[in-house]
């Protein structure tokens, strides 16, 4: 069974803290994505990566960075968390080897910044 | 104009009825089309994909694609309360196909009343 896992389901952090969100997939997918989802705003792409050590900015990269040192792992970093980064964070992966490449999502991390 | 638009909802149907969810997209070069279901507090899961004009049926679900009209829909027959969820339409354009990137609509929330 294909799987995308995220390090935490719920996370509470304080303003100014550095926050790491980890995502691991076991499908040997080349592409990995980080989204945030807020009520009324839909899914918004933060960053994506199409290969190890490669990254591309999405629609809302400000305040975030990413790291992809291994193919299966994609990390989202909040350098200095702020209250407006309270959100549901979703990781996804997809293959580049097929044209019909749907995305597989992890369970999500609900982050609260106090 | 948004790249992928869905009827805003919420949509409410009685149990046993047909639920019709609609999606339009702006990029004529789009090649892959997906419907995801997202239960409250959960992550999106793929329920249907469609790549060529016409209908594709899977159990109670039928996806319909009309590339000339840039329109994709999802029909749910014999709707059940367990179908109550938000449905996300996603489109991979020609440009994004190789990158495995999808553009998501904001979703339509469906409630099936017993």
PDB file of C-alpha atoms in Angstrom:
ATOM      1  CA  UNK A   1       0.000   0.000   0.000  1.00  0.00           C
ATOM      2  CA  UNK A   2       1.432   3.343  -1.061  1.00  0.00           C
ATOM      3  CA  UNK A   3       2.184   5.720   1.724  1.00  0.00           C
ATOM      4  CA  UNK A   4       3.030   9.322   2.477  1.00  0.00           C
ATOM      5  CA  UNK A   5       3.703   9.973   6.138  1.00  0.00           C
ATOM      6  CA  UNK A   6       4.146  13.219   8.039  1.00  0.00           C
ATOM      7  CA  UNK A   7       6.045  13.536  11.272  1.00  0.00           C
ATOM      8  CA  UNK A   8       3.253  14.994  13.395  1.00  0.00           C
ATOM      9  CA  UNK A   9      -0.540  15.188  13.212  1.00  0.00           C
ATOM     10  CA  UNK A  10      -0.754  18.102  15.624  1.00  0.00           C
ATOM     11  CA  UNK A  11       1.913  20.615  16.567  1.00  0.00           C
ATOM     12  CA  UNK A  12       1.833  23.656  18.842  1.00  0.00           C
ATOM     13  CA  UNK A  13       4.695  26.151  18.666  1.00  0.00           C
ATOM     14  CA  UNK A  14       5.422  29.633  19.930  1.00  0.00           C
ATOM     15  CA  UNK A  15       5.976  32.736  17.834  1.00  0.00           C
ATOM     16  CA  UNK A  16       9.591  32.985  16.726  1.00  0.00           C
ATOM     17  CA  UNK A  17      10.381  29.290  17.067  1.00  0.00           C
ATOM     18  CA  UNK A  18      11.992  27.377  14.208  1.00  0.00           C
ATOM     19  CA  UNK A  19       9.657  24.629  13.072  1.00  0.00           C
ATOM     20  CA  UNK A  20      10.451  21.526  11.031  1.00  0.00           C
ATOM     21  CA  UNK A  21       7.745  19.518   9.285  1.00  0.00           C
ATOM     22  CA  UNK A  22       8.900  16.215   7.847  1.00  0.00           C
ATOM     23  CA  UNK A  23       7.379  14.190   5.044  1.00  0.00           C
ATOM     24  CA  UNK A  24       8.409  10.731   3.858  1.00  0.00           C
ATOM     25  CA  UNK A  25       7.074   8.733   0.911  1.00  0.00           C
ATOM     26  CA  UNK A  26       7.758   5.099   0.050  1.00  0.00           C
ATOM     27  CA  UNK A  27       6.676   5.145  -3.601  1.00  0.00           C
ATOM     28  CA  UNK A  28      10.001   6.196  -5.123  1.00  0.00           C
ATOM     29  CA  UNK A  29       8.312   9.343  -6.432  1.00  0.00           C
ATOM     30  CA  UNK A  30      10.409  12.093  -7.918  1.00  0.00           C
ATOM     31  CA  UNK A  31       8.015  14.928  -7.107  1.00  0.00           C
ATOM     32  CA  UNK A  32       7.127  16.113  -3.644  1.00  0.00           C
ATOM     33  CA  UNK A  33       4.960  19.043  -2.615  1.00  0.00           C
ATOM     34  CA  UNK A  34       4.098  21.111   0.428  1.00  0.00           C
ATOM     35  CA  UNK A  35       0.694  22.809   0.640  1.00  0.00           C
ATOM     36  CA  UNK A  36      -1.149  24.714   3.268  1.00  0.00           C
ATOM     37  CA  UNK A  37      -4.904  24.619   3.509  1.00  0.00           C
ATOM     38  CA  UNK A  38      -7.006  27.265   5.212  1.00  0.00           C
ATOM     39  CA  UNK A  39     -10.798  27.594   5.327  1.00  0.00           C
ATOM     40  CA  UNK A  40     -12.082  29.437   2.269  1.00  0.00           C
ATOM     41  CA  UNK A  41      -8.641  29.576   0.618  1.00  0.00           C
ATOM     42  CA  UNK A  42      -8.317  26.069  -0.735  1.00  0.00           C
ATOM     43  CA  UNK A  43      -5.002  24.295  -1.216  1.00  0.00           C
ATOM     44  CA  UNK A  44      -2.083  26.657  -1.740  1.00  0.00           C
ATOM     45  CA  UNK A  45       1.286  25.394  -2.959  1.00  0.00           C
ATOM     46  CA  UNK A  46       4.228  26.516  -0.833  1.00  0.00           C
ATOM     47  CA  UNK A  47       7.152  24.675  -2.453  1.00  0.00           C
ATOM     48  CA  UNK A  48       7.721  21.631  -4.561  1.00  0.00           C
ATOM     49  CA  UNK A  49      10.695  19.511  -5.489  1.00  0.00           C
ATOM     50  CA  UNK A  50      11.166  17.381  -8.591  1.00  0.00           C
ATOM     51  CA  UNK A  51      14.463  15.812  -7.602  1.00  0.00           C
ATOM     52  CA  UNK A  52      16.919  15.490  -4.771  1.00  0.00           C
ATOM     53  CA  UNK A  53      18.339  18.877  -3.804  1.00  0.00           C
ATOM     54  CA  UNK A  54      16.035  20.625  -6.297  1.00  0.00           C
ATOM     55  CA  UNK A  55      13.262  22.960  -5.233  1.00  0.00           C
ATOM     56  CA  UNK A  56      10.850  25.367  -6.835  1.00  0.00           C
ATOM     57  CA  UNK A  57       8.785  28.099  -5.230  1.00  0.00           C
ATOM     58  CA  UNK A  58       5.069  27.690  -5.292  1.00  0.00           C
ATOM     59  CA  UNK A  59       2.428  30.352  -4.851  1.00  0.00           C
ATOM     60  CA  UNK A  60       3.170  31.338  -1.237  1.00  0.00           C
ATOM     61  CA  UNK A  61       6.839  30.622  -0.382  1.00  0.00           C
ATOM     62  CA  UNK A  62       7.390  33.643   1.868  1.00  0.00           C
ATOM     63  CA  UNK A  63       8.338  32.660   5.407  1.00  0.00           C
ATOM     64  CA  UNK A  64       9.126  29.075   4.440  1.00  0.00           C
ATOM     65  CA  UNK A  65      12.093  27.087   3.198  1.00  0.00           C
ATOM     66  CA  UNK A  66      12.489  23.444   2.218  1.00  0.00           C
ATOM     67  CA  UNK A  67      15.100  20.745   2.140  1.00  0.00           C
ATOM     68  CA  UNK A  68      15.333  17.575   0.092  1.00  0.00           C
ATOM     69  CA  UNK A  69      18.520  15.664   0.813  1.00  0.00           C
ATOM     70  CA  UNK A  70      17.068  12.229   0.035  1.00  0.00           C
ATOM     71  CA  UNK A  71      14.535  11.197  -2.570  1.00  0.00           C
ATOM     72  CA  UNK A  72      12.009   9.931  -0.047  1.00  0.00           C
ATOM     73  CA  UNK A  73      12.114  12.861   2.353  1.00  0.00           C
ATOM     74  CA  UNK A  74      10.971  16.468   1.944  1.00  0.00           C
ATOM     75  CA  UNK A  75      11.139  18.889   4.854  1.00  0.00           C
ATOM     76  CA  UNK A  76       9.329  22.185   5.311  1.00  0.00           C
ATOM     77  CA  UNK A  77      11.000  24.720   7.576  1.00  0.00           C
ATOM     78  CA  UNK A  78       9.454  27.742   9.211  1.00  0.00           C
ATOM     79  CA  UNK A  79      12.494  29.807  10.131  1.00  0.00           C
ATOM     80  CA  UNK A  80      10.619  31.995  12.620  1.00  0.00           C
ATOM     81  CA  UNK A  81       7.048  30.893  13.142  1.00  0.00           C
ATOM     82  CA  UNK A  82       4.332  33.523  13.172  1.00  0.00           C
ATOM     83  CA  UNK A  83       0.678  33.327  14.134  1.00  0.00           C
ATOM     84  CA  UNK A  84      -0.412  33.705  10.490  1.00  0.00           C
ATOM     85  CA  UNK A  85       1.308  30.407   9.756  1.00  0.00           C
ATOM     86  CA  UNK A  86      -1.259  28.572  11.852  1.00  0.00           C
ATOM     87  CA  UNK A  87      -2.740  26.180   9.323  1.00  0.00           C
ATOM     88  CA  UNK A  88      -3.113  22.618   8.073  1.00  0.00           C
ATOM     89  CA  UNK A  89       0.028  21.565   6.204  1.00  0.00           C
ATOM     90  CA  UNK A  90      -0.239  18.815   3.632  1.00  0.00           C
ATOM     91  CA  UNK A  91       2.577  16.963   1.932  1.00  0.00           C
ATOM     92  CA  UNK A  92       2.053  15.131  -1.356  1.00  0.00           C
ATOM     93  CA  UNK A  93       4.096  13.179  -3.860  1.00  0.00           C
ATOM     94  CA  UNK A  94       3.733  12.150  -7.492  1.00  0.00           C
ATOM     95  CA  UNK A  95       5.680  10.364 -10.169  1.00  0.00           C
ATOM     96  CA  UNK A  96       7.357  12.019 -13.149  1.00  0.00           C
ATOM     97  CA  UNK A  97       7.640   8.712 -14.949  1.00  0.00           C
ATOM     98  CA  UNK A  98       4.001   8.561 -15.968  1.00  0.00           C
ATOM     99  CA  UNK A  99       1.984  11.217 -17.732  1.00  0.00           C
ATOM    100  CA  UNK A 100      -1.074  10.491 -15.663  1.00  0.00           C
ATOM    101  CA  UNK A 101       0.477  11.446 -12.388  1.00  0.00           C
ATOM    102  CA  UNK A 102      -1.972  12.012  -9.623  1.00  0.00           C
ATOM    103  CA  UNK A 103      -0.765  13.200  -6.248  1.00  0.00           C
ATOM    104  CA  UNK A 104      -0.803  11.128  -3.095  1.00  0.00           C
ATOM    105  CA  UNK A 105      -1.275  13.056   0.129  1.00  0.00           C
ATOM    106  CA  UNK A 106      -0.018  12.526   3.640  1.00  0.00           C
ATOM    107  CA  UNK A 107      -2.388  12.769   6.630  1.00  0.00           C
ATOM    108  CA  UNK A 108      -1.560  16.425   7.278  1.00  0.00           C
ATOM    109  CA  UNK A 109      -0.065  18.368  10.180  1.00  0.00           C
ATOM    110  CA  UNK A 110      -2.265  20.853  11.969  1.00  0.00           C
ATOM    111  CA  UNK A 111       0.121  23.543  13.203  1.00  0.00           C
ATOM    112  CA  UNK A 112      -0.883  26.106  15.775  1.00  0.00           C
ATOM    113  CA  UNK A 113       1.459  29.039  16.442  1.00  0.00           C
ATOM    114  CA  UNK A 114       0.748  30.872  19.686  1.00  0.00           C
TER     115      UNK A 114
ATOM    116  CA  UNK B   1     -10.151  34.392 -13.372  1.00  0.00           C
ATOM    117  CA  UNK B   2      -9.063  31.325 -11.460  1.00  0.00           C
ATOM    118  CA  UNK B   3      -7.363  28.573 -13.419  1.00  0.00           C
ATOM    119  CA  UNK B   4      -9.679  25.915 -11.997  1.00  0.00           C
ATOM    120  CA  UNK B   5     -13.157  26.867 -10.847  1.00  0.00           C
ATOM    121  CA  UNK B   6     -15.715  24.756  -9.071  1.00  0.00           C
ATOM    122  CA  UNK B   7     -19.317  25.494  -8.215  1.00  0.00           C
ATOM    123  CA  UNK B   8     -18.974  27.087  -4.833  1.00  0.00           C
ATOM    124  CA  UNK B   9     -21.622  25.122  -2.979  1.00  0.00           C
ATOM    125  CA  UNK B  10     -22.397  24.000  -0.446  1.00  0.00           C
ATOM    126  CA  UNK B  11     -24.407  21.350  -2.210  1.00  0.00           C
ATOM    127  CA  UNK B  12     -27.062  19.410  -0.350  1.00  0.00           C
ATOM    128  CA  UNK B  13     -28.866  16.371  -1.755  1.00  0.00           C
ATOM    129  CA  UNK B  14     -31.144  13.752  -0.180  1.00  0.00           C
ATOM    130  CA  UNK B  15     -29.917  10.215   0.285  1.00  0.00           C
ATOM    131  CA  UNK B  16     -30.332   8.194  -2.888  1.00  0.00           C
ATOM    132  CA  UNK B  17     -30.237  11.203  -5.205  1.00  0.00           C
ATOM    133  CA  UNK B  18     -27.644  12.053  -7.835  1.00  0.00           C
ATOM    134  CA  UNK B  19     -25.067  14.652  -6.822  1.00  0.00           C
ATOM    135  CA  UNK B  20     -23.512  16.653  -9.637  1.00  0.00           C
ATOM    136  CA  UNK B  21     -20.216  18.469  -9.121  1.00  0.00           C
ATOM    137  CA  UNK B  22     -18.813  20.737 -11.798  1.00  0.00           C
ATOM    138  CA  UNK B  23     -15.412  22.130 -12.648  1.00  0.00           C
ATOM    139  CA  UNK B  24     -14.114  24.399 -15.411  1.00  0.00           C
ATOM    140  CA  UNK B  25     -10.500  25.087 -16.287  1.00  0.00           C
ATOM    141  CA  UNK B  26      -8.768  27.782 -18.278  1.00  0.00           C
ATOM    142  CA  UNK B  27      -5.750  26.034 -19.848  1.00  0.00           C
ATOM    143  CA  UNK B  28      -6.766  24.421 -23.139  1.00  0.00           C
ATOM    144  CA  UNK B  29      -3.611  22.330 -23.072  1.00  0.00           C
ATOM    145  CA  UNK B  30      -4.667  20.469 -19.919  1.00  0.00           C
ATOM    146  CA  UNK B  31      -4.285  16.725 -20.201  1.00  0.00           C
ATOM    147  CA  UNK B  32      -5.052  15.069 -16.884  1.00  0.00           C
ATOM    148  CA  UNK B  33      -8.039  15.629 -14.630  1.00  0.00           C
ATOM    149  CA  UNK B  34      -8.624  14.345 -11.133  1.00  0.00           C
ATOM    150  CA  UNK B  35     -11.311  14.351  -8.481  1.00  0.00           C
ATOM    151  CA  UNK B  36     -10.254  14.112  -4.855  1.00  0.00           C
ATOM    152  CA  UNK B  37     -12.511  13.617  -1.864  1.00  0.00           C
ATOM    153  CA  UNK B  38     -11.610  15.254   1.433  1.00  0.00           C
ATOM    154  CA  UNK B  39     -13.420  14.446   4.640  1.00  0.00           C
ATOM    155  CA  UNK B  40     -13.413  17.105   7.340  1.00  0.00           C
ATOM    156  CA  UNK B  41     -10.057  17.133   9.135  1.00  0.00           C
ATOM    157  CA  UNK B  42      -8.539  14.604   6.735  1.00  0.00           C
ATOM    158  CA  UNK B  43      -6.308  14.846   3.687  1.00  0.00           C
ATOM    159  CA  UNK B  44      -7.505  14.575   0.068  1.00  0.00           C
ATOM    160  CA  UNK B  45      -7.757  11.121  -1.488  1.00  0.00           C
ATOM    161  CA  UNK B  46      -8.050  10.412  -5.189  1.00  0.00           C
ATOM    162  CA  UNK B  47     -11.382   8.956  -6.261  1.00  0.00           C
ATOM    163  CA  UNK B  48     -11.415   9.443 -10.035  1.00  0.00           C
ATOM    164  CA  UNK B  49      -9.081  10.348 -12.842  1.00  0.00           C
ATOM    165  CA  UNK B  50      -9.976  11.023 -16.481  1.00  0.00           C
ATOM    166  CA  UNK B  51      -7.793  11.806 -19.471  1.00  0.00           C
ATOM    167  CA  UNK B  52      -9.932  11.643 -22.619  1.00  0.00           C
ATOM    168  CA  UNK B  53     -13.268  13.099 -23.639  1.00  0.00           C
ATOM    169  CA  UNK B  54     -16.352  11.233 -22.550  1.00  0.00           C
ATOM    170  CA  UNK B  55     -17.468   9.384 -19.467  1.00  0.00           C
ATOM    171  CA  UNK B  56     -15.585   7.161 -17.088  1.00  0.00           C
ATOM    172  CA  UNK B  57     -17.508   5.111 -14.582  1.00  0.00           C
ATOM    173  CA  UNK B  58     -16.311   3.532 -11.349  1.00  0.00           C
ATOM    174  CA  UNK B  59     -19.049   2.123  -9.171  1.00  0.00           C
ATOM    175  CA  UNK B  60     -21.390   4.917  -8.173  1.00  0.00           C
ATOM    176  CA  UNK B  61     -19.012   7.577  -9.524  1.00  0.00           C
ATOM    177  CA  UNK B  62     -18.920   8.875 -13.096  1.00  0.00           C
ATOM    178  CA  UNK B  63     -16.438  11.459 -14.317  1.00  0.00           C
ATOM    179  CA  UNK B  64     -17.260  13.363 -17.484  1.00  0.00           C
ATOM    180  CA  UNK B  65     -14.769  15.345 -19.549  1.00  0.00           C
ATOM    181  CA  UNK B  66     -15.427  17.793 -22.373  1.00  0.00           C
ATOM    182  CA  UNK B  67     -12.156  19.366 -23.499  1.00  0.00           C
ATOM    183  CA  UNK B  68     -13.831  21.587 -26.093  1.00  0.00           C
ATOM    184  CA  UNK B  69     -15.891  23.206 -23.354  1.00  0.00           C
ATOM    185  CA  UNK B  70     -13.041  22.947 -20.828  1.00  0.00           C
ATOM    186  CA  UNK B  71     -15.384  21.251 -18.423  1.00  0.00           C
ATOM    187  CA  UNK B  72     -15.104  18.246 -16.150  1.00  0.00           C
ATOM    188  CA  UNK B  73     -17.779  16.927 -13.826  1.00  0.00           C
ATOM    189  CA  UNK B  74     -18.327  14.241 -11.233  1.00  0.00           C
ATOM    190  CA  UNK B  75     -21.651  12.495 -10.783  1.00  0.00           C
ATOM    191  CA  UNK B  76     -22.364  10.489  -7.669  1.00  0.00           C
ATOM    192  CA  UNK B  77     -25.323   8.153  -8.056  1.00  0.00           C
ATOM    193  CA  UNK B  78     -27.351   6.810  -5.143  1.00  0.00           C
ATOM    194  CA  UNK B  79     -25.692   9.333  -2.821  1.00  0.00           C
ATOM    195  CA  UNK B  80     -25.005   8.126   0.696  1.00  0.00           C
ATOM    196  CA  UNK B  81     -24.409  10.106   3.905  1.00  0.00           C
ATOM    197  CA  UNK B  82     -20.843   8.752   3.790  1.00  0.00           C
ATOM    198  CA  UNK B  83     -20.352  10.757   0.568  1.00  0.00           C
ATOM    199  CA  UNK B  84     -20.626  13.974   2.584  1.00  0.00           C
ATOM    200  CA  UNK B  85     -17.247  15.631   2.055  1.00  0.00           C
ATOM    201  CA  UNK B  86     -15.477  18.344   0.110  1.00  0.00           C
ATOM    202  CA  UNK B  87     -14.650  17.393  -3.471  1.00  0.00           C
ATOM    203  CA  UNK B  88     -11.589  18.920  -5.100  1.00  0.00           C
ATOM    204  CA  UNK B  89     -11.105  19.154  -8.841  1.00  0.00           C
ATOM    205  CA  UNK B  90      -7.464  19.089  -9.994  1.00  0.00           C
ATOM    206  CA  UNK B  91      -5.997  19.669 -13.433  1.00  0.00           C
ATOM    207  CA  UNK B  92      -2.523  18.963 -14.850  1.00  0.00           C
ATOM    208  CA  UNK B  93      -1.778  21.288 -17.724  1.00  0.00           C
ATOM    209  CA  UNK B  94       0.551  20.398 -20.549  1.00  0.00           C
ATOM    210  CA  UNK B  95       3.208  22.566 -18.971  1.00  0.00           C
ATOM    211  CA  UNK B  96       2.752  20.989 -15.573  1.00  0.00           C
ATOM    212  CA  UNK B  97       2.323  17.418 -16.716  1.00  0.00           C
ATOM    213  CA  UNK B  98       6.001  16.647 -16.724  1.00  0.00           C
ATOM    214  CA  UNK B  99       6.425  18.373 -13.421  1.00  0.00           C
ATOM    215  CA  UNK B 100       3.543  16.415 -11.943  1.00  0.00           C
ATOM    216  CA  UNK B 101       2.031  19.623 -10.674  1.00  0.00           C
ATOM    217  CA  UNK B 102      -1.699  19.981 -10.295  1.00  0.00           C
ATOM    218  CA  UNK B 103      -3.811  23.092 -10.075  1.00  0.00           C
ATOM    219  CA  UNK B 104      -6.623  22.603  -7.583  1.00  0.00           C
ATOM    220  CA  UNK B 105     -10.028  24.180  -7.393  1.00  0.00           C
ATOM    221  CA  UNK B 106     -11.264  25.488  -4.066  1.00  0.00           C
ATOM    222  CA  UNK B 107     -13.598  22.526  -3.633  1.00  0.00           C
ATOM    223  CA  UNK B 108     -17.315  21.940  -3.364  1.00  0.00           C
ATOM    224  CA  UNK B 109     -18.743  20.756  -0.060  1.00  0.00           C
ATOM    225  CA  UNK B 110     -21.410  18.095  -0.447  1.00  0.00           C
ATOM    226  CA  UNK B 111     -23.866  17.120   2.266  1.00  0.00           C
ATOM    227  CA  UNK B 112     -26.061  14.061   1.781  1.00  0.00           C
ATOM    228  CA  UNK B 113     -29.053  14.146   4.095  1.00  0.00           C
ATOM    229  CA  UNK B 114     -30.562  10.863   5.327  1.00  0.00           C
TER     230      UNK B 114
END
